[in-house]
Amino acid sequence: MSQVETTIATPGGALPDRFAEVRGFSERLAAPLSAEDCGLQSMPDASPVKWHLAHTTWFFETFVLEKLPAYQEFDVSFRYLFNSYYNSVGEQFPRPKRGLMSRPSLEEVLAYRRHVDAAVAELLENGAGCDPVLADIVEIGLHHEQQHQELMLTDVKHGLSFNPLRPSYADGAFGSTTDAAPLEWLPLEEGIRWIGHDGDGFAFDNESPRHRVFCESFQIANRLVTCGEYLAFVEDGGYRRPELWLSLGWNQIGSDDWAAPLYWFEEGGRWREYTLAGAVDVDPNRPVCHVSYFEADAFARWADARLPTEAEWEAAAVETGDAGAGFVDRLVDSGYAVHPGAGGLGSQSLLGDAWQWTSSPYAPYPGYRPASGALGEYNGKFMCNQYVLRGGSCATHSTHIRPTYRNFFPAETRWQFAGIRLCR
Amino acid sequence: MSQVETTIATPGGALPDRFAEVRGFSERLAAPLSAEDCGLQSMPDASPVKWHLAHTTWFFETFVLEKLPAYQEFDVSFRYLFNSYYNSVGEQFPRPKRGLMSRPSLEEVLAYRRHVDAAVAELLENGAGCDPVLADIVEIGLHHEQQHQELMLTDVKHGLSFNPLRPSYADGAFGSTTDAAPLEWLPLEEGIRWIGHDGDGFAFDNESPRHRVFCESFQIANRLVTCGEYLAFVEDGGYRRPELWLSLGWNQIGSDDWAAPLYWFEEGGRWREYTLAGAVDVDPNRPVCHVSYFEADAFARWADARLPTEAEWEAAAVETGDAGAGFVDRLVDSGYAVHPGAGGLGSQSLLGDAWQWTSSPYAPYPGYRPASGALGEYNGKFMCNQYVLRGGSCATHSTHIRPTYRNFFPAETRWQFAGIRLCR
Amino acid sequence: MSQVETTIATPGGALPDRFAEVRGFSERLAAPLSAEDCGLQSMPDASPVKWHLAHTTWFFETFVLEKLPAYQEFDVSFRYLFNSYYNSVGEQFPRPKRGLMSRPSLEEVLAYRRHVDAAVAELLENGAGCDPVLADIVEIGLHHEQQHQELMLTDVKHGLSFNPLRPSYADGAFGSTTDAAPLEWLPLEEGIRWIGHDGDGFAFDNESPRHRVFCESFQIANRLVTCGEYLAFVEDGGYRRPELWLSLGWNQIGSDDWAAPLYWFEEGGRWREYTLAGAVDVDPNRPVCHVSYFEADAFARWADARLPTEAEWEAAAVETGDAGAGFVDRLVDSGYAVHPGAGGLGSQSLLGDAWQWTSSPYAPYPGYRPASGALGEYNGKFMCNQYVLRGGSCATHSTHIRPTYRNFFPAETRWQFAGIRLCR
Amino acid sequence: MSQVETTIATPGGALPDRFAEVRGFSERLAAPLSAEDCGLQSMPDASPVKWHLAHTTWFFETFVLEKLPAYQEFDVSFRYLFNSYYNSVGEQFPRPKRGLMSRPSLEEVLAYRRHVDAAVAELLENGAGCDPVLADIVEIGLHHEQQHQELMLTDVKHGLSFNPLRPSYADGAFGSTTDAAPLEWLPLEEGIRWIGHDGDGFAFDNESPRHRVFCESFQIANRLVTCGEYLAFVEDGGYRRPELWLSLGWNQIGSDDWAAPLYWFEEGGRWREYTLAGAVDVDPNRPVCHVSYFEADAFARWADARLPTEAEWEAAAVETGDAGAGFVDRLVDSGYAVHPGAGGLGSQSLLGDAWQWTSSPYAPYPGYRPASGALGEYNGKFMCNQYVLRGGSCATHSTHIRPTYRNFFPAETRWQFAGIRLCR
């Protein structure tokens, strides 16, 4: 994995700096939004931006600061209000009603952030680095916050998308695209591989233990499926041919009348797409995204290919030397819209642009044990009826991407920046 | 009916003044709320305050201004966004998703109001009074807006009630109550009565035509049922005895676990109640409210009485001379909380405090014909599976109350200020 | 009402004979069905024929025989199994699961009938006639059974209708029709009328007390709306024009994709209709039936007419002298299919052929009090969100029809033989 | 695997004999049931026994006989009526409405079976054995029918269970149990193993291709979890402790009020269990069954163990030499109730008694390709949101059990005879 580590950005620097940086970035993401925008909840799975800002703060307060005898809670009711799903911590405010929390106001939540930030900063400066357990939890809290940063973008996109005004989250340019690179198949040999995190740097518990998997030889595509390729599937009647679909997928597209990726719509005879920068024409060269596992799987079948397993994907990311280029800082500093390929296609890598559905149901690695205590609820209890996605997206911070990272969503979800990489 | 007219406030003054007054009052009601509060939608039946502010404006724009060749629309997309249910005008933004309209912002909606207000004011000053049709529609628009003013209060109360912080809409005092007046039964003779509006002053189309109804002799209670009386029903197992309930009501309390009026809760062994001024103790002397038709009907059965028909209620309002006192200006200028009896019990009248469920399903009067055109959708199409309520409430403006007024809600709804007056 | 009484069949003869006759008729209705057919339950509102056979028996056992010390229960578990909705009697087997009762078998239910019939017959012969209370309950039980006889037909029709084989309940001819009679309007004067049962002969409690109602003058149609007239409404876009519909009706036809009466379907460019004798062409001269209140109301609006109130309908039935002809014994002995107009159109009367939706919500008559005890649950608790139908249908036994009879169903129901009579 | 093959029964004999045997066994299973019982459908997932009898027949008609030019269809409408989910064959009658098919009658379905049986028998005798393709499809059809035989039992058990009479499917004894064997852990070494069917004898396509899997060393329990052990979990608050459950499982037990396995109930202070032979006391020595994946997983966590992967399970079945004993003919000829351990505990093997939930989501084996044509819909399209179960149950025919067999059901299903084998 060494060649990867040289190319991807590591969350560098001392913990106090990184804490300030990550916390600040959340607020930077919220900055283009009004308080009203920050209250939107368009479905139970999506939370208001304000809730994300508060919950990530609650995380530090609950798991770091509450352990300190001198800590003064900001508001005791927030324990309940901003607990997401930690039964060990206590009851939770019902998830589908998060959009009803007009109080505390966005301003109060920002004050809550300042209160907690000051306390954590003080702790870190006063040598919490000496207490490796607390430092570890701060580290988890930062990665936790980075996960929510991506959700802030995908959730607010979903919320705004119901507005017939098609409002943009923020102005952002779409660079002109050249023709997508020709599809090539990168070959990998059969054999036992070590899969999972090697303990060097941060990883979530679900990336461990590192373990052996036997893979047959296979080939993986050099780039993501493009909108143009996906359009060919649509126009070939892809959504009307049951033989291409998993049974549950066929039911889903029937009951929800799916006929294209989420956010696509026809207007004046053209395919258009709602993005975080408003509506644009679908560009055939950009990677397709906002597809469900069902659609990724059906497309692969139509294309006479398949989706990779997560072990195959990880092996390819490590072995093809193609894991590092092209995605760093696309999001933050680019001035481009937060959208796959918005900043140009460049030389696509396995990382960035769009999460890639794998054919692997989300399951524990052999020997996996969740952390003890409340943080053990982080990952393990969700290992049912979800699929693993790999690779990160245009909405993932560059310091939050790594080849062993296991993202997971139910097969029918589409509001993440999730695309397709073929295998055969 | 003359004695009534002398005692209730008529929306006095010239149309331009009244227009300014009513429009201004809506904004005054919204003033204590943040933009975030104004976006809350807690159920499909309840709309955000911001939506009410915009929809009432849309009403004037659509039915008054759009007819003027010179009128410049504020924003063409608002036609669709803020149409409530007028199929004749066009498609409507889906009602359950009104809470997702973070754009236009509250500020933009207030600007929309100023734009439309200026245009209507100019029209009225330039002699639209000469055009009786337009003046009539402005009049309807004002009464329409007053209906929405009440809904702004009941809808935001519902929205805020889900917040475990139990926030108050606005500070407001609760006057101390004396003992409720003893229950007395006012007798009325059998005979044919003329029911419905006599054409003097404004009325909605559903109050016409005035027509004859034969009533047997009956007695009506001199005041509303109190919280103390209702509590006796609760403590007598009222919610556990099927023989007291309509079949649909029994199903409802079973499936929704109702055991007390909406907003009541037990805390520390006492009954508390969420109000627009926050949580308070249930006061046994104040009128009970936030009950459904099912609960009103079951309570009446338990009390060996019944609910009045709407004809009986109207006859009583006209004939007992008890229609006018006690409610005027309670809401606006009182400094009291918007809650039945908050300003003291005084001498209760049939009008004000709480709407009173009648036993009359909402149906057309004999010979009723809706207005032609879009405004014909105002009332008639809702005459199914609803019950008539009479009398107005603490949240009704004093210029919007009259004995012939027919309010209507489905039997299971509880979020209005609806109480109980007995009959036998 | 005297002219009516001379023409309609009264349930004649001594109580023991009538008991045998009515009980036998239920089994005669079930005779063409297999045990499998008798177990069908196609929706919660419709019960299996076997259940009807058992429940009507349970009624006699519970309300008549259980009071006799010597009575030996057939099977103690039937108390629970075949209680429909009498909370006073005890818990009930869940209604939507009645179709899961493969045991007791149809044969056992028929044995249960014989057991109870023998006990009641013995009671009646041994002078129960002397006990007027018991005799009254037997009388109620017989009318109760006649209600269920009609439901046996409508429920099994609904159940069989899902079968793509379009099976017939029983063979039955359709007489050839002549042209429907020209539409005429029968005039009635304004005035106070006495409405409700006068105490002569049997009536359900909801037909009392007899009371005064003031009616304006009106005109009522001489016959039911025909399929041909209804087809004109369909072809004029009736189901696509929101201005014709109640708001709830418009929602209903949208969500359930209604575009014609229940059981109508298009086949080879023609309108066909599923009947108890299988599929037949829609005959433009026969009365339309299997329409909801929503459809009846929308049709009337389209035809520039309205539905009668139940008081108007009853006045017309009494005063036009048109209440008695044409329907007697159509069902039982005719050899014709059980369908409106199957035996020819003859001179239509207000009674028979199809129930007629009135515009009257089902509400208690002034002074109405349900019977005390369990039988008080018979009618009163259903007086909410239903509409009154008058007149009886082709599936109503001729001894179960009278001008004061109040049938009631929710506005959206269509599986009864319910049609339309216009008024203006 | 050779030692397995010597001990398990192979579906022996020539194809014509086996055809007669398997077909006859379906009817033997239906014999104790009335036509009414055979029509029961208690949930969309469970089909009426009559439907199973017809659908398995449809399978032979559609995939074998329809290819023969001379074959005379029994009833053309059955093509549609009894197609389960083969989109390639055509539209299907809606699954949740299978219980509404009172026609064709059970007798007609049995006649349909005789018609098809005669045609297939003739085909087989006239040398279809020469056509290996047809012979293969007949073979698949027989295994398909055996799958439905198990479903006939589990579906009718579910249907009858709603009947408060707690009827028995058939009389059947429960042998007295001795103490369950002490729990022992059988050790297996780490290494690459070949998993999947080796091509010798029949297997479904989802058991192929045979492929290599790397397993760490592990231990597997020598017997199934007993009711007594499960009861300890229940009494230790197992259903009230969120930390033991997958998140979806915790939601499920909350929304459905699960507090014990399906069919368990408390009566008079004891745990009782509904079985195919009626209600019996829960026997602590018998294997627990009718648990969901969620319950199996939570139990394992509580017991500080885990569920095996399907590869581990298969390796254990092959390598421990414990795959063959004890289950043969328990079902058919035993006279015992169809229930795990009803015939005594004997020496439990990995096969028989109860299906065992593995921790493996149902996914394609590497290189898996479904058959082409309609039969390709058999397995592949269901590979989403299901878990693999291994081992067969008391309701599985002894000729339908093999170590590579992959059964699969969604995590929340409980109506199969599914139990728990621990691993660590």
XYZ file of C-alpha atoms in Angstrom, chain B:
424
model
C -80.398 39.160 15.148
C -80.195 42.847 15.789
C -79.068 42.581 19.362
C -76.065 40.619 18.215
C -75.002 43.150 15.704
C -74.835 45.844 18.249
C -72.449 43.924 20.411
C -69.990 42.257 18.086
C -67.269 44.212 16.426
C -67.832 44.730 12.755
C -64.795 45.072 10.544
C -65.297 48.774 10.472
C -64.085 51.528 8.296
C -63.395 51.898 4.634
C -62.013 49.026 2.600
C -58.499 50.515 2.151
C -58.129 50.895 5.900
C -59.401 47.448 6.627
C -57.115 46.019 3.981
C -54.108 47.611 5.663
C -55.291 46.494 9.073
C -55.915 42.867 8.252
C -52.744 42.498 6.216
C -50.715 44.098 8.943
C -52.211 41.825 11.554
C -50.860 38.717 9.794
C -47.357 40.077 10.013
C -47.899 41.040 13.615
C -48.810 37.427 14.348
C -45.634 36.226 12.659
C -43.417 38.750 14.381
C -42.492 36.660 17.444
C -41.281 33.841 15.224
C -37.893 33.257 13.623
C -37.561 32.356 9.971
C -36.866 28.812 11.124
C -40.100 28.700 13.126
C -41.974 30.064 10.123
C -40.833 27.086 8.036
C -42.198 24.350 10.305
C -44.672 21.833 8.911
C -45.556 19.088 11.339
C -48.265 17.300 9.369
C -49.886 17.552 5.947
C -52.870 19.400 7.441
C -50.719 22.119 8.961
C -48.804 24.620 6.859
C -45.768 26.731 7.633
C -46.446 30.275 8.780
C -44.367 31.469 5.846
C -46.652 29.612 3.502
C -49.714 31.232 5.064
C -48.120 34.643 4.623
C -47.447 33.878 0.985
C -50.672 32.068 0.138
C -52.902 34.853 1.454
C -50.913 37.189 -0.751
C -51.221 34.865 -3.714
C -54.976 35.029 -3.199
C -55.041 38.771 -3.843
C -52.581 38.492 -6.680
C -54.504 35.711 -8.391
C -58.067 36.804 -7.926
C -57.659 40.585 -7.932
C -54.410 41.743 -9.508
C -54.016 39.202 -12.284
C -57.162 40.634 -13.823
C -55.467 44.007 -14.246
C -53.555 44.333 -17.505
C -50.909 46.579 -15.985
C -50.042 44.357 -13.041
C -46.494 43.122 -12.928
C -46.229 39.715 -11.261
C -43.727 39.491 -8.407
C -42.475 36.039 -9.355
C -44.210 33.817 -11.868
C -43.272 30.638 -10.016
C -45.322 31.734 -7.018
C -48.494 30.950 -8.975
C -47.730 27.314 -8.524
C -45.918 27.441 -5.214
C -48.626 29.161 -3.244
C -51.812 27.819 -4.766
C -53.480 25.813 -2.044
C -56.174 23.774 -3.727
C -57.609 25.722 -6.637
C -57.603 23.244 -9.476
C -59.133 25.828 -11.764
C -56.079 28.024 -11.322
C -53.611 25.245 -12.020
C -51.468 22.551 -10.528
C -50.408 22.867 -6.915
C -47.193 22.230 -5.077
C -47.883 19.121 -2.968
C -49.335 20.102 0.365
C -47.332 17.680 2.545
C -44.105 19.196 1.208
C -44.775 22.831 2.043
C -42.246 22.541 4.850
C -39.519 21.927 2.245
C -39.800 25.411 0.770
C -36.751 27.023 2.323
C -36.774 29.257 -0.710
C -38.257 31.799 -1.164
C -36.978 32.977 2.196
C -39.199 34.605 4.783
C -37.737 37.932 3.751
C -38.632 37.371 0.139
C -42.152 36.441 1.151
C -42.430 39.639 3.129
C -41.217 41.526 0.063
C -43.872 39.716 -1.964
C -46.441 40.934 0.532
C -45.261 44.518 0.190
C -45.387 44.273 -3.592
C -48.934 42.975 -3.632
C -50.091 45.252 -0.838
C -48.926 48.281 -2.748
C -50.712 47.186 -5.894
C -53.962 46.442 -4.099
C -53.784 49.668 -2.111
C -53.315 51.625 -5.298
C -56.228 49.837 -6.878
C -58.475 50.525 -3.917
C -57.538 54.174 -3.805
C -57.997 54.594 -7.521
C -61.606 53.803 -7.166
C -61.858 50.083 -7.346
C -64.622 50.651 -4.902
C -66.501 51.589 -8.050
C -66.040 48.061 -9.324
C -68.199 46.123 -6.908
C -66.972 42.786 -8.174
C -63.343 43.562 -7.390
C -64.286 45.094 -4.058
C -66.192 41.937 -3.212
C -63.185 39.778 -3.989
C -60.942 41.983 -1.851
C -63.489 41.534 0.925
C -63.384 37.762 0.489
C -59.604 37.947 0.467
C -59.598 39.712 3.827
C -61.842 37.146 5.420
C -59.765 34.455 3.794
C -56.696 35.975 5.386
C -58.380 36.064 8.769
C -59.053 32.363 8.487
C -55.389 31.798 7.827
C -54.445 34.001 10.778
C -56.123 31.507 13.053
C -54.398 28.657 11.250
C -51.026 30.364 11.641
C -51.482 30.125 15.382
C -52.842 26.584 15.502
C -50.324 25.301 12.950
C -47.291 26.811 14.609
C -48.525 25.546 17.973
C -48.659 22.067 16.501
C -45.221 22.436 14.965
C -43.585 23.733 18.131
C -45.270 21.088 20.261
C -42.975 18.360 18.935
C -39.984 20.188 20.297
C -39.021 18.708 23.655
C -37.885 22.171 24.719
C -41.590 23.145 24.799
C -40.882 26.534 23.345
C -43.433 29.318 23.616
C -44.716 31.170 20.589
C -44.855 34.368 22.579
C -44.893 35.276 26.198
C -48.376 35.784 27.455
C -49.885 35.822 30.865
C -52.533 33.503 32.223
C -54.949 35.481 34.364
C -56.000 33.794 37.559
C -59.349 32.096 37.227
C -62.227 32.126 39.633
C -64.533 29.152 39.907
C -66.281 28.427 36.629
C -69.919 29.524 36.586
C -72.399 26.841 37.616
C -73.783 24.914 34.686
C -77.238 26.152 33.646
C -79.494 25.021 30.858
C -81.056 27.689 28.656
C -84.406 26.521 27.228
C -85.563 27.073 23.636
C -88.983 26.394 22.181
C -89.849 24.078 19.290
C -90.635 25.641 15.951
C -89.472 26.576 12.492
C -86.460 28.890 12.470
C -84.685 30.787 9.772
C -81.105 29.720 9.698
C -78.198 31.128 7.702
C -76.935 34.526 6.789
C -79.436 37.262 6.051
C -77.284 39.111 3.580
C -76.415 41.979 5.869
C -72.628 42.268 5.910
C -70.114 39.752 4.721
C -70.607 36.015 4.846
C -69.091 33.019 3.066
C -71.215 31.246 0.487
C -71.689 28.230 2.736
C -73.775 30.358 5.156
C -76.454 30.748 2.470
C -79.189 30.507 1.480
C -81.079 31.467 4.558
C -83.669 28.759 4.997
C -86.145 27.217 7.361
C -85.375 24.394 9.792
C -87.766 22.796 12.214
C -86.295 22.287 15.677
C -87.851 20.425 18.581
C -87.587 22.189 21.915
C -84.198 21.804 23.579
C -81.887 23.185 26.241
C -78.352 24.422 25.769
C -75.609 24.891 28.344
C -74.735 28.392 29.452
C -71.003 27.774 29.175
C -68.351 25.498 27.726
C -67.301 22.253 29.373
C -64.391 22.930 31.717
C -61.095 21.133 32.061
C -62.218 20.013 35.495
C -65.340 18.383 34.099
C -63.345 16.772 31.336
C -60.826 15.495 33.837
C -63.648 13.745 35.690
C -64.481 11.992 32.419
C -60.839 10.957 31.975
C -60.622 9.697 35.525
C -63.878 7.816 35.185
C -62.202 5.711 32.508
C -63.767 7.668 29.670
C -61.061 6.614 27.231
C -61.392 2.939 28.131
C -65.142 2.420 27.795
C -66.192 1.514 24.260
C -69.871 2.074 24.940
C -69.234 5.823 25.110
C -67.662 6.104 21.688
C -68.550 6.173 18.066
C -67.004 3.157 16.405
C -64.525 5.237 14.403
C -63.654 7.165 17.529
C -62.950 3.991 19.452
C -60.634 2.837 16.662
C -58.908 6.195 16.656
C -58.137 6.349 20.350
C -56.891 2.778 20.140
C -54.568 3.263 17.208
C -53.230 6.628 18.378
C -53.189 5.906 22.106
C -55.276 8.910 23.021
C -56.017 9.248 26.710
C -56.502 13.003 27.107
C -56.878 16.108 24.941
C -54.070 16.986 22.575
C -51.251 18.834 24.338
C -52.104 17.445 27.767
C -49.382 15.429 29.467
C -48.674 14.133 32.908
C -45.619 15.360 34.729
C -44.784 14.711 38.313
C -48.256 13.388 38.985
C -49.986 16.499 37.653
C -51.772 17.238 34.395
C -49.926 19.815 32.376
C -50.788 21.371 29.055
C -48.654 22.763 26.264
C -49.882 26.217 25.237
C -48.677 28.978 22.952
C -47.032 30.443 26.050
C -45.309 27.194 27.025
C -46.368 24.473 29.435
C -48.772 25.292 32.260
C -50.843 23.369 34.765
C -54.258 22.338 33.503
C -56.689 24.755 35.170
C -59.962 23.005 36.060
C -61.952 26.207 35.589
C -60.879 27.000 32.062
C -62.754 25.606 29.062
C -61.338 22.356 27.744
C -60.084 22.544 24.161
C -58.045 20.605 21.595
C -60.532 17.762 21.625
C -61.762 15.940 18.551
C -65.397 15.476 17.571
C -65.035 11.927 18.846
C -64.023 13.133 22.280
C -66.690 15.839 22.392
C -69.321 13.281 21.430
C -68.090 10.699 23.955
C -67.926 13.259 26.723
C -71.495 14.341 25.979
C -72.683 10.739 26.105
C -70.882 10.218 29.393
C -72.515 13.395 30.742
C -75.943 12.134 29.666
C -76.272 14.985 27.238
C -75.510 15.531 23.565
C -73.935 18.044 21.215
C -76.205 20.653 19.623
C -77.019 20.618 15.926
C -75.755 23.653 14.121
C -79.302 24.947 13.752
C -79.854 24.648 17.479
C -76.579 26.382 18.152
C -77.412 29.233 15.805
C -80.893 29.595 17.221
C -79.417 29.806 20.703
C -76.841 32.371 19.625
C -79.548 34.563 18.177
C -82.262 34.042 20.747
C -80.529 33.878 24.085
C -79.007 37.295 23.676
C -75.824 35.644 24.747
C -73.836 35.955 21.621
C -71.878 39.077 22.071
C -70.022 39.542 25.271
C -66.666 38.691 26.520
C -64.467 37.748 23.667
C -63.685 40.965 21.831
C -60.061 41.828 21.577
C -59.015 39.079 23.906
C -56.555 37.950 21.366
C -54.942 41.022 20.055
C -54.508 43.586 22.675
C -54.914 41.688 25.827
C -51.377 40.720 26.698
C -52.839 37.385 27.655
C -51.773 34.087 26.180
C -53.773 32.881 23.196
C -55.696 30.248 25.083
C -59.318 29.808 26.110
C -59.925 31.578 29.368
C -56.385 32.892 29.616
C -57.692 36.366 30.241
C -60.147 35.253 32.885
C -63.507 33.583 32.564
C -65.744 36.654 32.737
C -69.226 35.948 31.555
C -68.855 33.416 28.828
C -70.850 33.842 25.666
C -71.544 31.468 22.807
C -68.881 33.267 20.818
C -65.148 33.214 21.418
C -62.945 31.087 23.684
C -63.246 27.806 21.771
C -64.970 26.522 18.670
C -67.807 24.206 19.558
C -68.308 20.906 17.794
C -71.885 20.502 16.615
C -73.453 17.170 15.774
C -74.075 18.413 12.222
C -72.031 16.947 9.405
C -70.899 19.704 7.074
C -73.420 19.723 4.236
C -74.815 22.280 1.834
C -77.793 24.345 2.880
C -80.903 23.672 0.767
C -80.453 25.504 -2.494
C -76.742 26.133 -1.933
C -74.748 26.827 -5.047
C -71.024 27.530 -4.934
C -69.781 30.689 -6.628
C -68.831 30.180 -10.242
C -65.187 30.022 -11.248
C -62.223 29.272 -9.066
C -63.716 30.853 -5.957
C -66.404 28.213 -6.148
C -63.766 25.803 -4.864
C -63.659 27.689 -1.589
C -66.204 25.736 0.414
C -68.483 23.391 -1.444
C -66.010 20.731 -2.392
C -65.144 20.077 1.240
C -68.671 19.094 2.228
C -67.909 15.477 3.048
C -66.785 13.730 6.216
C -66.414 16.900 8.248
C -68.361 18.338 11.157
C -69.483 21.920 11.634
C -68.004 23.937 14.469
C -69.534 27.152 15.620
C -68.623 30.150 17.717
C -65.020 31.158 17.054
C -62.133 30.824 19.449
C -59.505 32.768 21.328
C -57.481 32.648 18.113
C -60.223 34.115 15.935
C -60.112 37.792 15.243
C -63.064 39.634 16.722
C -64.053 40.987 13.314
C -64.215 37.461 11.970
C -66.842 36.081 14.346
C -70.558 35.874 13.640
C -73.395 33.551 14.674
C -73.917 32.150 11.188
C -70.236 31.291 10.637
C -69.673 27.638 9.737
C -66.248 26.294 10.493
C -65.600 22.627 9.636
C -63.028 19.968 10.399
C -62.833 16.161 10.206
C -63.988 14.305 13.300
C -60.505 13.210 14.319
C -58.784 16.605 14.199
C -57.681 18.189 17.438
C -55.217 20.909 16.682
C -57.803 23.676 16.495
C -59.031 25.433 19.627
C -62.136 23.262 19.660
C -64.166 22.619 22.795
C -67.556 21.391 23.904
C -70.920 22.973 24.591
C -73.587 20.547 25.771
C -77.205 20.360 24.788
C -80.117 18.159 25.777
